[in-house]
Coordinates of C-alpha atoms in Angstrom, one line a residue:
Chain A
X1 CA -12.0 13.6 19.5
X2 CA -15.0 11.3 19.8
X3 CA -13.0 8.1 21.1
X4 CA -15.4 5.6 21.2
X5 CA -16.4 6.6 17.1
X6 CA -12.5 6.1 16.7
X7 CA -12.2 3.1 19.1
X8 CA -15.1 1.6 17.3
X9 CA -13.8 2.3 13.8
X10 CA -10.3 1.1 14.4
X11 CA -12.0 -2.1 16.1
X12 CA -13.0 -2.5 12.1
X13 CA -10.2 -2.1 11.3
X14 CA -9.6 1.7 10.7
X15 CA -6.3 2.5 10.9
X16 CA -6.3 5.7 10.4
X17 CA -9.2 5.8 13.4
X18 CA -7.0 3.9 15.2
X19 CA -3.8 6.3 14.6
X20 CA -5.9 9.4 16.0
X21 CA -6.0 7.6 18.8
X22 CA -2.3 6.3 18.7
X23 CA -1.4 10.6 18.4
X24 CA -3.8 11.3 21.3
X25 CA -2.0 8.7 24.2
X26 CA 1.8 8.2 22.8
X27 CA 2.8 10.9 25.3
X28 CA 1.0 9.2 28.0
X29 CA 2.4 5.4 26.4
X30 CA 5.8 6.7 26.2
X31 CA 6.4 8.4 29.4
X32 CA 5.0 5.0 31.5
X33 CA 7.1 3.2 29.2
X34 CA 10.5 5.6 29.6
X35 CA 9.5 5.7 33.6
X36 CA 9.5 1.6 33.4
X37 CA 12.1 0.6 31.4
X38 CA 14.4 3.7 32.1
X39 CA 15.9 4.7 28.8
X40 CA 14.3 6.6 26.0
X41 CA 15.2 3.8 23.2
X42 CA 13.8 0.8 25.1
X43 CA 10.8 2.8 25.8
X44 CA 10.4 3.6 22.7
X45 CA 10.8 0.2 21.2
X46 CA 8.3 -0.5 24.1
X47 CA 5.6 2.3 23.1
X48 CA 5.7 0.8 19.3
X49 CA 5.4 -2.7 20.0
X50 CA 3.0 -1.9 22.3
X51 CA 0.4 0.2 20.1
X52 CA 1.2 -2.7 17.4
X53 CA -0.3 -5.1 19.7
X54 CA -3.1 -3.0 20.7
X55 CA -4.3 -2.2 17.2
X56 CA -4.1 -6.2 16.8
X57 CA -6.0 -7.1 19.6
X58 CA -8.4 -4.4 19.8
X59 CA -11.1 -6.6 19.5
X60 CA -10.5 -7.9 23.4
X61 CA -11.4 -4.0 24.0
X62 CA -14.8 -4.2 25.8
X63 CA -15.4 -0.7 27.0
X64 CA -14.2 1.1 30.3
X65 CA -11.6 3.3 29.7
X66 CA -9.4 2.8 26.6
X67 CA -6.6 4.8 28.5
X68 CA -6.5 1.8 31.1
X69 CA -6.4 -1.0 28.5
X70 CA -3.9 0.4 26.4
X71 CA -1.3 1.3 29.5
X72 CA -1.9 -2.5 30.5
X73 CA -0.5 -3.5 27.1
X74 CA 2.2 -1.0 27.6
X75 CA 3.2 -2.1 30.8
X76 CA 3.3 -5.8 29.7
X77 CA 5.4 -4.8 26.6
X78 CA 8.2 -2.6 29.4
X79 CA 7.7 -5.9 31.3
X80 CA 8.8 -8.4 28.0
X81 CA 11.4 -5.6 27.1
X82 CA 13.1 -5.9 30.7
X83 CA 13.1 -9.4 30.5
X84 CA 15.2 -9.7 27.2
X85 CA 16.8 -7.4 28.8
X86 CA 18.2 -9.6 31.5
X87 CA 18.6 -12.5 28.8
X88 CA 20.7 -9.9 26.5
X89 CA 22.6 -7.3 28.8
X90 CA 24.1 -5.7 26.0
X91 CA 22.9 -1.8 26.5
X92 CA 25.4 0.7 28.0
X93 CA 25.5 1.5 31.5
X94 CA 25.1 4.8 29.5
X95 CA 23.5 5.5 26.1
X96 CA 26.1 6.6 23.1
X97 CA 25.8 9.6 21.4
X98 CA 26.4 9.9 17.3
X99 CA 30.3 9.8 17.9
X100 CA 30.3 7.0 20.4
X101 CA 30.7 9.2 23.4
X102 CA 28.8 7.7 26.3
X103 CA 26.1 10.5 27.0
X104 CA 25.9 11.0 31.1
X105 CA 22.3 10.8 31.1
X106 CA 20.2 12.3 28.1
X107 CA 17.9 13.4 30.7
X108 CA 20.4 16.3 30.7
X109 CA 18.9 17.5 27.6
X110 CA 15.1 18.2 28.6
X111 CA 13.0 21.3 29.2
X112 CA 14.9 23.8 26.8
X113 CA 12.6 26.6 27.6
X114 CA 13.6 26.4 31.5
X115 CA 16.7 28.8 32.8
X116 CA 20.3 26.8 33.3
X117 CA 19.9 26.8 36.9
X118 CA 16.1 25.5 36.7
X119 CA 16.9 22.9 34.4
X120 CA 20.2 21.6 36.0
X121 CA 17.5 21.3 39.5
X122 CA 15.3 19.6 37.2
X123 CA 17.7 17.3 35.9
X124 CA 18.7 16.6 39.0
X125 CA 15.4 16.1 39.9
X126 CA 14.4 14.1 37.4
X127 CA 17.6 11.8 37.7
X128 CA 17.8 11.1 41.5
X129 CA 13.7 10.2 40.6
X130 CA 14.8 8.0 37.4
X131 CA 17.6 6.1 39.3
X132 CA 15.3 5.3 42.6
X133 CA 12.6 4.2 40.4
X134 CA 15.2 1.7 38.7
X135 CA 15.9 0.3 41.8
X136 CA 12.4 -1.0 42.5
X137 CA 11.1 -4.1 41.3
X138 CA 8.8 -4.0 38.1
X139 CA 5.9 -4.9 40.1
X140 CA 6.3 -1.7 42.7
X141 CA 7.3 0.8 40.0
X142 CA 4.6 0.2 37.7
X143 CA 2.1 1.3 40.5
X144 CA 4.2 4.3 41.6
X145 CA 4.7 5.3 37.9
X146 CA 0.5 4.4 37.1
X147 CA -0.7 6.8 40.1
X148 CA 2.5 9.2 41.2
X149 CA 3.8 10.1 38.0
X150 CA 0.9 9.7 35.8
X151 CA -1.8 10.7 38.6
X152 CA -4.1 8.0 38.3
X153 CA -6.3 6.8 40.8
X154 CA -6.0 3.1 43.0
X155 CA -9.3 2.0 40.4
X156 CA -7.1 2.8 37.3
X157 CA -3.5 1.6 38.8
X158 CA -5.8 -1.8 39.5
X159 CA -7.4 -1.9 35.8
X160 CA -4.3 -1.2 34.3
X161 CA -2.6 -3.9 36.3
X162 CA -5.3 -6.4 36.9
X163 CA -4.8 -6.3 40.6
X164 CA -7.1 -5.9 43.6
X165 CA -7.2 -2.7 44.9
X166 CA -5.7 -4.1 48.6
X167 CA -2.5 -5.0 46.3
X168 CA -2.3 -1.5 44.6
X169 CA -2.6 0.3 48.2
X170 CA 0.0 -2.2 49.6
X171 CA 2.7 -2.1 46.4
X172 CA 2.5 2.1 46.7
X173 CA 2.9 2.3 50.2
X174 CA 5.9 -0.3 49.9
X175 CA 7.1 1.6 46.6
X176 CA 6.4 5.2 48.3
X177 CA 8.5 4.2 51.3
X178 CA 11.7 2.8 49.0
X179 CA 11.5 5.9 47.1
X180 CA 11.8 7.7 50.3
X181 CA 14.5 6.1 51.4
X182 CA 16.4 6.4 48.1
X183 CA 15.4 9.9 47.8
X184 CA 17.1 10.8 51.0
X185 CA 20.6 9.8 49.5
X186 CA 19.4 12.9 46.9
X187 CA 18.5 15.4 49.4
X188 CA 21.4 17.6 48.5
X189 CA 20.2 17.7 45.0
X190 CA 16.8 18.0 45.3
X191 CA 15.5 21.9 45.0
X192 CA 15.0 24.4 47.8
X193 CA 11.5 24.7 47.3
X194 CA 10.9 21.5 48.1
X195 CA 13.4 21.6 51.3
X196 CA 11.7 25.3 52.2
X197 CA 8.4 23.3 51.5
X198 CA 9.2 20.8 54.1
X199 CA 10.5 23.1 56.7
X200 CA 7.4 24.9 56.3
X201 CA 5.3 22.1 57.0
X202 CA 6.9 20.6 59.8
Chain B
X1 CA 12.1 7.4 64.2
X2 CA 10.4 5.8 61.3
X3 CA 11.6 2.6 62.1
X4 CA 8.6 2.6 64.6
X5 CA 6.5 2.7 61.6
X6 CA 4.9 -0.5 60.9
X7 CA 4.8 -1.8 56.9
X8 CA 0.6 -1.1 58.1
X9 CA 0.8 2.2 59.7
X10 CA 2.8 3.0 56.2
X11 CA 0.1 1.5 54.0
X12 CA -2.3 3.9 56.0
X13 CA -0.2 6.9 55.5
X14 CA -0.1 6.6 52.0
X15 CA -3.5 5.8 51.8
X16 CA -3.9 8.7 53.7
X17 CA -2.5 10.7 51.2
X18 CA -4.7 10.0 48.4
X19 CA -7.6 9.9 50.4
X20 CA -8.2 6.7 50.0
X21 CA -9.4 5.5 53.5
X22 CA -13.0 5.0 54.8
X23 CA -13.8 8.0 57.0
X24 CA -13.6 5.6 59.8
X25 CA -10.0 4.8 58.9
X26 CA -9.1 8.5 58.4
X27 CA -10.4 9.1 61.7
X28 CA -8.4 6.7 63.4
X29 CA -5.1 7.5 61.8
X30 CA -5.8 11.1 62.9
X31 CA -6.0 10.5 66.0
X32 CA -2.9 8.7 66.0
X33 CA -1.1 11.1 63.8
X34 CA -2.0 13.3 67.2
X35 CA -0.5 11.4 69.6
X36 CA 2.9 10.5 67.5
X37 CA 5.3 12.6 66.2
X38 CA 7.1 9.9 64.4
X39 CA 4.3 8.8 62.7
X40 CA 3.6 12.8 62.0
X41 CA 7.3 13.1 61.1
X42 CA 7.2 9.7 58.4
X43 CA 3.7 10.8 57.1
X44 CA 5.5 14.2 56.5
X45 CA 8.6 12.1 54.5
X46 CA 6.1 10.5 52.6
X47 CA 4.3 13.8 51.3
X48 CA 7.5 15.3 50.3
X49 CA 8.2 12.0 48.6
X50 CA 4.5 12.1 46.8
X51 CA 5.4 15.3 46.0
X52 CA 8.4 14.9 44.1
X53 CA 6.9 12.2 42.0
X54 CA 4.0 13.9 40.7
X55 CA 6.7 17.2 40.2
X56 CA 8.4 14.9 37.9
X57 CA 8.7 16.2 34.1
X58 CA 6.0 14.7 31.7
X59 CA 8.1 13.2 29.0
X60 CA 6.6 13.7 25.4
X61 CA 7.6 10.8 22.9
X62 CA 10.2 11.6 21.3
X63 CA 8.7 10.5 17.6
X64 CA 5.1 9.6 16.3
X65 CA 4.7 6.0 16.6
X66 CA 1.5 6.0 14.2
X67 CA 1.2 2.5 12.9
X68 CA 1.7 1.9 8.8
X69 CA 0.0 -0.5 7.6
X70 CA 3.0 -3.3 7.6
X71 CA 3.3 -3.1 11.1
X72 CA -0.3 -3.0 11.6
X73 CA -0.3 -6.3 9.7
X74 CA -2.4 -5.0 7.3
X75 CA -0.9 -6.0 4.2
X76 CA -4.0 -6.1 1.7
X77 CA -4.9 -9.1 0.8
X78 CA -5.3 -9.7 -3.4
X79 CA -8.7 -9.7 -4.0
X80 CA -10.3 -13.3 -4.8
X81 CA -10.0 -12.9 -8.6
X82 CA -6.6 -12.7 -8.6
X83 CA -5.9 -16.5 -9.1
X84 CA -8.2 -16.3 -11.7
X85 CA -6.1 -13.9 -13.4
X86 CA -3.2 -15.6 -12.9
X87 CA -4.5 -19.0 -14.2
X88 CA -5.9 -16.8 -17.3
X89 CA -2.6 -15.8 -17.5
X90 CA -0.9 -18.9 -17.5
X91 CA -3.7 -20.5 -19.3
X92 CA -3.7 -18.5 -22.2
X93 CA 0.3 -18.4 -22.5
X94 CA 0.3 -21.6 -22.7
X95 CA -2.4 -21.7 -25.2
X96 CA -0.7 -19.0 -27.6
X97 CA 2.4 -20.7 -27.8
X98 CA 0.8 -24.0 -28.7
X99 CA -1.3 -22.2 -31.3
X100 CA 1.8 -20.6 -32.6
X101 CA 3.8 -23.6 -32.6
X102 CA 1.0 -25.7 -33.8
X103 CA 1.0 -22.9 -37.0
X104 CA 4.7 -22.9 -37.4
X105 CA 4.7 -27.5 -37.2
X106 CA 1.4 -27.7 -39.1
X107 CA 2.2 -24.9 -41.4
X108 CA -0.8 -22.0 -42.4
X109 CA -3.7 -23.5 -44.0
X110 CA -4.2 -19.5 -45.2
X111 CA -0.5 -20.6 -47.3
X112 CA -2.6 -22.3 -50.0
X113 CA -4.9 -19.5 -50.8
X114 CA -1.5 -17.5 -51.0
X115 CA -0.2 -19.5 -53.2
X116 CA -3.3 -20.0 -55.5
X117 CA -3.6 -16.2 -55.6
X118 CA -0.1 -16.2 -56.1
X119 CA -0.2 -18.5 -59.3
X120 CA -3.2 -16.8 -60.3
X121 CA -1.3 -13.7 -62.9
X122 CA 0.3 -16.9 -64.3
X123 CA -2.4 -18.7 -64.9
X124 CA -4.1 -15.7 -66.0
X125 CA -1.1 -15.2 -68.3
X126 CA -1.9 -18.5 -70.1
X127 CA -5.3 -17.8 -70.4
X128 CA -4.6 -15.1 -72.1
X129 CA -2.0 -16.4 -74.3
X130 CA -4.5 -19.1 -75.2
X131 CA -7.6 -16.7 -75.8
X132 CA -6.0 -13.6 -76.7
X133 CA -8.8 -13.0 -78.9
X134 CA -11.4 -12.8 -75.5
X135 CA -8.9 -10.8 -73.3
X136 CA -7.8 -8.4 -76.0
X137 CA -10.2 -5.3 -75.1
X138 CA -9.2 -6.0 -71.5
X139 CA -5.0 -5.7 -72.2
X140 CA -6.0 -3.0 -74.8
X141 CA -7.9 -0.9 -72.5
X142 CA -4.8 -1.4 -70.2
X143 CA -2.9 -0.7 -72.3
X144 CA -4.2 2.6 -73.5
X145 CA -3.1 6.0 -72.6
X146 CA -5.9 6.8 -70.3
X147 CA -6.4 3.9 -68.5
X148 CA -3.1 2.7 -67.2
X149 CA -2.7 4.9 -63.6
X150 CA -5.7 2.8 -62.3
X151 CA -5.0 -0.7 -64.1
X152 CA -1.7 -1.0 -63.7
X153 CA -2.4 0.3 -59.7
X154 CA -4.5 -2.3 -59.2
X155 CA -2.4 -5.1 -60.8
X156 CA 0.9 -3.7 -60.2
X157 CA 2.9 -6.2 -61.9
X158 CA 4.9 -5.3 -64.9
X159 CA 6.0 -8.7 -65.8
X160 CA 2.4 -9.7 -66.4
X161 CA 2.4 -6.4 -69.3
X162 CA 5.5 -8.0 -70.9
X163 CA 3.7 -11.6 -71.1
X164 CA 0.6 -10.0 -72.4
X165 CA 2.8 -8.2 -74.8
X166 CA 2.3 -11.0 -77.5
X167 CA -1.3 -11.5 -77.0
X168 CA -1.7 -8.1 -77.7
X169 CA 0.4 -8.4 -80.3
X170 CA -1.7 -10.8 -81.7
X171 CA -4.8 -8.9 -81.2
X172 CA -3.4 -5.7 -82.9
X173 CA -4.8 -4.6 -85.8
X174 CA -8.2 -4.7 -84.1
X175 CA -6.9 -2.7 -80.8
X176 CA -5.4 -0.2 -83.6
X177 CA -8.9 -0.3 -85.5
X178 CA -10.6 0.5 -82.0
X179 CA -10.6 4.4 -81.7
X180 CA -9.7 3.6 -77.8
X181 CA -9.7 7.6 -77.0
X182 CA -13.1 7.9 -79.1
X183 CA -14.8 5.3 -77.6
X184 CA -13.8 6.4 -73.9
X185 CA -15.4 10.2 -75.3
X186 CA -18.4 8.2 -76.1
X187 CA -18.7 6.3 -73.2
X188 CA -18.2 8.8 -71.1
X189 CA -20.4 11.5 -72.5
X190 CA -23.5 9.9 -71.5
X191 CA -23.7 11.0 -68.0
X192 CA -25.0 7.6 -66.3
X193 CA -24.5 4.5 -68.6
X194 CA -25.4 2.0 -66.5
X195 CA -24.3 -1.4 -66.5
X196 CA -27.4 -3.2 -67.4
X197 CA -27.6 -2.5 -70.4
X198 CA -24.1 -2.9 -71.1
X199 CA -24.6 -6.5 -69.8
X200 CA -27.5 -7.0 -71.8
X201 CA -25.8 -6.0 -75.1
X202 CA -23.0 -7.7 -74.0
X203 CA -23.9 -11.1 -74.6
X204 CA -25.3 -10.4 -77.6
X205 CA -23.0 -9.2 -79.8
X206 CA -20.2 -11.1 -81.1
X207 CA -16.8 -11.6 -79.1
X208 CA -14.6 -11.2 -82.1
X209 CA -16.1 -7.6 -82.6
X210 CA -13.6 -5.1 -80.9
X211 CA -16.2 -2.5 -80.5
X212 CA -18.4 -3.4 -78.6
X213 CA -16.3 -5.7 -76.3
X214 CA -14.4 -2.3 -75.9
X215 CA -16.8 -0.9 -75.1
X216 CA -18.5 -2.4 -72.2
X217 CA -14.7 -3.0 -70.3
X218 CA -14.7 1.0 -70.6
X219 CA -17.7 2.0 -69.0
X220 CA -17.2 -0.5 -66.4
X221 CA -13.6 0.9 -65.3
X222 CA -15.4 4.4 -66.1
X223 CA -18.1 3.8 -63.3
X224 CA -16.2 1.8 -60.6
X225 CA -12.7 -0.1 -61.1
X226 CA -13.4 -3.7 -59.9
X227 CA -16.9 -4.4 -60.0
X228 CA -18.6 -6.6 -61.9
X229 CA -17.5 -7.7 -65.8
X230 CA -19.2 -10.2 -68.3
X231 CA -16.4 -11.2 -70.8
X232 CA -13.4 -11.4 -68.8
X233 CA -14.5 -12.0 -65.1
X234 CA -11.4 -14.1 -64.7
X235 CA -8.8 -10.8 -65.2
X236 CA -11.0 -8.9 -62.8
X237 CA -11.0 -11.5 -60.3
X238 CA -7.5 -11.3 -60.9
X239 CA -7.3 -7.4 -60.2
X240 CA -9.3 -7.5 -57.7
X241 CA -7.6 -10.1 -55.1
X242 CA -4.2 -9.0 -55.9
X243 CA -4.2 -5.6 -55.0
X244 CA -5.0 -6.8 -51.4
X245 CA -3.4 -10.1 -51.0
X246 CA -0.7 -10.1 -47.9
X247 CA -3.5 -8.2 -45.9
X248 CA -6.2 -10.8 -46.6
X249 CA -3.8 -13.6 -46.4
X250 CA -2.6 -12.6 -43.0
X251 CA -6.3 -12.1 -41.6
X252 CA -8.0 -15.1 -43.3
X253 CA -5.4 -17.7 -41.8
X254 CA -7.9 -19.9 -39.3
X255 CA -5.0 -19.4 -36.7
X256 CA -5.6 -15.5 -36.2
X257 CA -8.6 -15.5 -34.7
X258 CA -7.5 -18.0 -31.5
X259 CA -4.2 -16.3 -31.6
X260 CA -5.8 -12.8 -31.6
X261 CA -8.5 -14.0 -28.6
X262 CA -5.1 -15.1 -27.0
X263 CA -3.4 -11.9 -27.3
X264 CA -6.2 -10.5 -25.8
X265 CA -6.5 -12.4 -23.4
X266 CA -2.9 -12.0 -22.3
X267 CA -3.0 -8.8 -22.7
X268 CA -6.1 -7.9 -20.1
X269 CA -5.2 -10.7 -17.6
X270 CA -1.6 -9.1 -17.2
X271 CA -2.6 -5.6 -17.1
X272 CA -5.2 -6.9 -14.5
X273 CA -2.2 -8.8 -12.3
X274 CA 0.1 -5.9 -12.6
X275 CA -3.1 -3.4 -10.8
X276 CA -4.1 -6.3 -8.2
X277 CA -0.5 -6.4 -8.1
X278 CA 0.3 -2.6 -7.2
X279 CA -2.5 -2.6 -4.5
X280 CA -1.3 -5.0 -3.2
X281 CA 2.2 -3.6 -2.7
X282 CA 0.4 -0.7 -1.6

């Protein structure tokens, strides 16, 4: 994929260009979105909008990396979705199912090809992470989510957020140490390796 | 143990982590790290925290959220002839119906030649009730065996044989004298009688004399139907225009020509709305 040829054709309008592109980061987009908001319809209302409002202002687009600019637009979008959130607090605790059933967490549901065992750890995993990441303020879980879930680097995390680099290191170090503490109420659930793992290295 | 942990000693452990501190730094917290467990034992918390995070499953979106064109906004735009269409449209609408009113108030100036074409077998009639003597050869030659398929085709009106009944009445003894089938043999035997010099005798010889008046009507309907004749150029006039009266009365009103631009006109600028129209929905 030659993204600046598609960046530069959607820029003119190309949608098509611009959909290649859309394909190529809605995994990325959606997961920062699900991490931020914390349920898979917000975030998905989040991950539309925000491409909308990409492909609309493209044209502010002035090089770097596209990846950056576009997560910036997705994490303002989580941050307007929160916020009507709060104004309209009319989402279940829990997401319903097809017959009205609250669902536990559809997290539940992920990683098919793992083993019962490894996916219930998982879930467990991936839960006791969701519910301590909803318990941070939108500020500190964007960073955590920008450079320990999605791996990027304090540069990115400060692109993406239009921060200094003093603020990214300070927010993830303030984030990091929440999550710790949260964490620790999920010890029991969290997998051996990572218990053996820490035996190991003390 | 960690609560000995300053919110600065914490930024510099998870700097740490990602190697984000100047060597200088680095160096520095190492040292430290050396000299305090707790600080070894909270860096250690934070690693397994790290660790966890980035061991989190990588969602996939759920659906594509490729943009349409709608939500891209991109609703195409009718192209800048489109009001002209539409005012073509409108225009000409309105012009049609005014020319067809204007037809239907005024009434057809095309009526009168209808109706003068339409008097015409009457007057024709008279004419030859009045000069049955001129227009005898012509109702004879109608009248004879081989010549009424294509005369009565062309005029096509029976009542006008019934009125010309007496005339040839009149004129009978010299239709009888007239060998009608003989003189149509001898006109016809000569493979290319022109018509000049039937028009040059014509003139010439007598009008009462049947035979030669006979004549000349019979090579003339030998060698084409309605062209030319001397003698009785109204009755061919006659045949000529009524065969193909309604048509020429419908094309030769003066209001078929706007009304026909109009249609046109309509036509195209609708077919051209309804595409600009469709791409646009598109």
């Amino acid at each position: 994929m030659d993204e600046p040829a598609l960046i530069h054709a959607a820029q003119h309008g190309d949608l098509t260009a611009f959909n290649r592109l859309v394909l190529a980061y809605q995994d990325i987009a959606y997961n920062v979105a699900y991490r931020i908001v914390g349920d898979p319809d917000s975030a998905s209302d989040a991950t539309q909008d925000a491409f909308i409002s990409a492909f609309k202002h493209l044209s502010s687009f002035r090089g770097g990396s596209f990846k950056a600019w576009l997560l910036r637009i997705v994490t303002n979008t989580c941050y307007d979705e929160l916020r009507r959130r709060k104004r309209r607090p009319t989402t279940p605790l829990e997401p319903l199912n097809d017959a009205e059933e609250e669902i536990e967490s559809p997290v539940w549901l992920k990683d098919p090809g793992e083993t019962p065992e490894e996916r219930a750890e998982r879930a467990d995993l991936h839960y006791a992470i969701q519910d301590c990441l909803n318990g941070l303020s939108e500020d500190f879980r964007t960073v955590v989510v920008l450079v320990d879930i999605q791996g990027m680097d304090y540069e990115e995390a400060a692109t993406v957020t239009h921060k200094p680099l003093g603020t990214i290191k300070s927010r993830l170090a303030r984030a990091r140490d929440k999550l710790r503490e949260c964490l620790q109420s999920f010890r029991e659930l969290l997998p051996n390796s990572f218990r053996l793992e820490e035996q190991v290295s003390l | 143990m960690t609560q000995m942990i300053s919110p600065q000693e914490q930024e510099m452990l998870s700097a740490y982590l990602d190697n984000a501190l100047t060597p200088r730094e680095r160096q520095r917290l190492e040292t430290q790290l050396q000299a305090r467990p707790e600080l070894r034992a909270a860096l250690e918390e934070l690693r397994q925290t790290r660790q966890l995070l980035r061991a989190a499953p990588a969602l996939r979106a759920p659906r594509n959220f490729t943009l349409t064109p709608e939500m891209a906004g991109l609703r195409t735009r009718p192209p800048r002839v489109y009001p002209a269409f539409q005012w073509a449209f409108a225009l000409a609408m309105v012009l049609f119906v005014a020319v067809l009113g204007g037809e239907a108030f005024f009434g057809s100036p095309a009526a009168m030649p209808a109706a003068d074409v339409a008097l015409v077998p009457q007057a024709e009639s008279f004419t030859l009730e009045e000069a049955p003597v001129e227009q005898a050869p012509m109702e004879a030659l109608e009248s004879s065996p081989p010549y009424i398929p294509p005369n009565t085709r062309n005029t096509g009106e029976t009542p006008r044989e019934e009125e010309t009944a007496p005339g040839i009445a009149e004129s009978g003894p010299a239709l009888e004298q007239t060998p009608t089938p003989g003189e149509f043999i001898v006109a016809a035997e000569p493979p290319t009688p022109t018509l000049e010099p039937t028009f040059k005798s014509a003139p010439t010889e007598p009008v009462e004399d049947p035979l030669p008046v006979a004549e000349e009507p019979m090579t003339t309907t030998m060698m084409s139907e309605p062209s030319a004749d001397q003698g009785g150029g109204d009755g061919d006039t006659l045949y000529d225009t009524a065969a193909p009266a309604p048509q020429t009365n419908f094309w030769a009103s003066p209001w078929r020509i706007p009304q026909a631009i109009l249609a046109i006109i309509l036509v195209l600028s609708g077919i051209g709305l309804l595409v600009f129209r469709r791409k646009t929905m598109l």
